Coordinates of C-alpha atoms in Angstrom, one line a residue:
X1 CA 5.1 -69.2 -14.9
X2 CA 5.9 -70.5 -18.2
X3 CA 7.9 -73.5 -19.3
X4 CA 8.9 -71.6 -22.4
X5 CA 11.1 -69.1 -20.4
X6 CA 13.7 -66.9 -22.0
X7 CA 15.5 -68.3 -25.0
X8 CA 18.2 -65.9 -25.2
X9 CA 19.6 -62.4 -25.4
X10 CA 20.7 -61.8 -28.9
X11 CA 22.1 -59.1 -31.1
X12 CA 19.9 -57.5 -33.6
X13 CA 20.6 -57.9 -37.4
X14 CA 22.2 -54.5 -37.6
X15 CA 24.6 -55.4 -34.5
X16 CA 23.1 -52.2 -32.7
X17 CA 20.9 -53.8 -30.2
X18 CA 20.9 -56.8 -27.8
X19 CA 17.4 -58.3 -27.3
X20 CA 16.0 -60.8 -24.7
X21 CA 13.8 -62.9 -26.5
X22 CA 10.7 -64.8 -24.8
X23 CA 7.5 -66.0 -26.4
X24 CA 5.3 -62.7 -26.3
X25 CA 7.9 -60.3 -25.2
X26 CA 11.3 -58.8 -26.0
X27 CA 13.7 -56.6 -24.1
X28 CA 16.0 -54.5 -26.2
X29 CA 19.3 -53.1 -24.9
X30 CA 20.2 -50.1 -26.8
X31 CA 23.1 -49.5 -29.0
X32 CA 25.5 -48.3 -26.3
X33 CA 26.6 -51.7 -25.4
X34 CA 30.2 -50.5 -25.8
X35 CA 30.5 -47.9 -23.5
X36 CA 33.3 -45.5 -22.5
X37 CA 33.1 -43.7 -19.2
X38 CA 35.7 -41.1 -17.6
X39 CA 37.4 -42.2 -14.3
X40 CA 35.5 -41.4 -11.1
X41 CA 32.4 -39.9 -12.9
X42 CA 29.1 -41.6 -12.2
X43 CA 27.5 -42.9 -15.4
X44 CA 23.7 -43.2 -15.9
X45 CA 22.3 -44.5 -19.2
X46 CA 18.6 -44.2 -19.4
X47 CA 16.8 -46.6 -21.6
X48 CA 19.7 -48.9 -21.8
X49 CA 17.4 -51.8 -21.9
X50 CA 13.8 -51.0 -23.3
X51 CA 10.7 -52.8 -24.1
X52 CA 10.7 -54.6 -20.8
X53 CA 7.9 -57.1 -20.4
X54 CA 7.5 -60.3 -18.6
X55 CA 6.0 -62.0 -21.7
X56 CA 2.6 -63.0 -22.7
X57 CA -0.7 -62.0 -20.9
X58 CA -0.4 -65.2 -18.6
X59 CA 2.8 -63.9 -17.1
X60 CA 1.6 -60.2 -16.8
X61 CA 1.9 -60.3 -13.0
X62 CA 5.5 -61.3 -13.0
X63 CA 8.4 -58.9 -12.7
X64 CA 11.7 -58.7 -14.7
X65 CA 15.0 -57.9 -13.4
X66 CA 18.8 -58.1 -14.6
X67 CA 21.5 -60.1 -13.2
X68 CA 24.7 -58.2 -14.0
X69 CA 28.4 -59.1 -13.3
X70 CA 31.8 -58.1 -14.8
X71 CA 35.2 -59.6 -15.2
X72 CA 37.1 -56.5 -13.7
X73 CA 35.4 -55.4 -10.4
X74 CA 38.3 -53.3 -9.4
X75 CA 37.6 -50.8 -12.3
X76 CA 34.4 -49.6 -10.3
X77 CA 33.5 -48.0 -7.0
X78 CA 29.9 -48.8 -7.8
X79 CA 29.4 -51.9 -10.0
X80 CA 27.4 -51.8 -13.1
X81 CA 23.7 -52.5 -12.6
X82 CA 20.6 -52.5 -14.7
X83 CA 17.4 -51.3 -12.9
X84 CA 13.9 -52.7 -13.7
X85 CA 13.1 -49.7 -15.7
X86 CA 16.2 -50.4 -18.0
X87 CA 18.7 -47.7 -16.6
X88 CA 22.4 -48.7 -16.7
X89 CA 24.4 -47.1 -13.6
X90 CA 27.8 -47.5 -12.5
X91 CA 30.7 -45.5 -11.1
X92 CA 34.3 -46.0 -12.3
X93 CA 37.2 -45.7 -10.0
X94 CA 40.5 -44.0 -10.6
X95 CA 41.9 -47.0 -12.7
X96 CA 41.7 -47.3 -16.4
X97 CA 40.7 -50.5 -18.3
X98 CA 38.1 -52.6 -20.0
X99 CA 35.5 -54.6 -18.3
X100 CA 33.4 -57.2 -19.9
X101 CA 29.8 -57.1 -18.5
X102 CA 27.5 -60.0 -18.4
X103 CA 23.9 -59.8 -18.4
X104 CA 20.9 -62.1 -18.0
X105 CA 17.3 -61.2 -17.8
X106 CA 15.3 -63.0 -15.1
X107 CA 11.6 -63.0 -14.4
X108 CA 9.8 -63.9 -11.0
X109 CA 7.9 -66.9 -12.5
X110 CA 10.5 -69.4 -11.1
X111 CA 11.4 -72.7 -12.4
X112 CA 8.7 -75.0 -10.9
X113 CA 6.8 -77.4 -13.4
X114 CA 9.7 -77.0 -16.0
X115 CA 9.8 -73.3 -15.9
X116 CA 12.7 -71.2 -17.2
X117 CA 13.1 -67.9 -15.6
X118 CA 16.4 -66.8 -17.0
X119 CA 17.8 -65.8 -20.4
X120 CA 21.1 -67.1 -21.6
X121 CA 23.8 -64.6 -20.8
X122 CA 25.0 -61.7 -23.2
X123 CA 27.9 -59.5 -22.9
X124 CA 28.9 -55.8 -23.6
X125 CA 31.9 -53.8 -22.6
X126 CA 32.7 -50.8 -20.7
X127 CA 36.0 -49.0 -21.1
X128 CA 37.1 -46.7 -18.4
X129 CA 39.3 -43.9 -20.0
X130 CA 41.3 -41.1 -18.2
X131 CA 39.4 -37.9 -17.2
X132 CA 40.9 -34.7 -18.1
X133 CA 40.0 -31.8 -16.0
X134 CA 42.1 -29.0 -17.4
X135 CA 44.8 -28.2 -20.0
X136 CA 47.2 -25.3 -19.5
X137 CA 47.8 -23.3 -21.3
X138 CA 44.7 -23.8 -23.5
X139 CA 46.6 -22.9 -26.9
X140 CA 50.2 -22.9 -28.1
X141 CA 52.4 -22.2 -31.1
X142 CA 51.5 -24.1 -34.1
X143 CA 55.2 -25.1 -34.6
X144 CA 55.2 -26.8 -31.2
X145 CA 57.6 -26.5 -28.2
X146 CA 54.8 -25.2 -25.8
X147 CA 55.0 -27.0 -22.5
X148 CA 51.6 -28.3 -21.4
X149 CA 50.2 -29.4 -18.0
X150 CA 47.2 -31.8 -18.3
X151 CA 45.4 -32.3 -15.0
X152 CA 43.0 -35.1 -14.4
X153 CA 43.0 -38.9 -13.2
X154 CA 43.7 -42.2 -14.7
X155 CA 47.0 -41.3 -16.6
X156 CA 49.2 -44.0 -14.9
X157 CA 50.2 -46.4 -17.6
X158 CA 49.8 -43.7 -20.5
X159 CA 51.8 -44.6 -23.6
X160 CA 51.3 -41.4 -25.5
X161 CA 49.7 -38.0 -25.6
X162 CA 48.3 -36.4 -28.7
X163 CA 46.9 -32.9 -29.6
X164 CA 44.6 -32.9 -32.6
X165 CA 46.0 -36.2 -33.8
X166 CA 49.7 -34.8 -33.5
X167 CA 51.7 -36.8 -30.8
X168 CA 53.6 -35.1 -28.2
X169 CA 57.3 -35.4 -28.5
X170 CA 57.5 -36.4 -24.7
X171 CA 55.5 -36.4 -21.6
X172 CA 55.9 -37.3 -18.0
X173 CA 53.1 -38.5 -15.6
X174 CA 53.9 -36.5 -12.6
X175 CA 50.8 -37.5 -10.3
X176 CA 47.7 -39.5 -11.2
X177 CA 45.3 -37.4 -9.4

């Protein structure tokens, strides 16, 4: 146990990584801290957190874990979690939206004798986006006018449909599944 503890989780100078900093150790959370996931597709990001260590030699016997929470639990059928090996996992539900995920790093050293066992929290976002499973027909006339059926999930609340940056003249969501 150390009374130094985790000082913080911070962003790197280039803004691409989050790092939990503790005397003698750092944990890096990779550049994918703004993630987009398709509805209902399980998501696994290996090496989301890397360089995982409990700290200096005196703390080598400790384990490190992640406390993970979010502000939009209804977006997920399996809530976001980061395993001890740094893998981020979650499964979005059938709704679309954005969740702010809060992460703290915790070591097993406890807080006796003035020890600090948890970092300050840091956040990243996960955007759950609609999932398109098919488009029919796969091509149409360049001048437009082709009626297109897009099948997938997460379309409720859609405000526009685009094809190669060209906005559809109209659309109707018939079913969200």
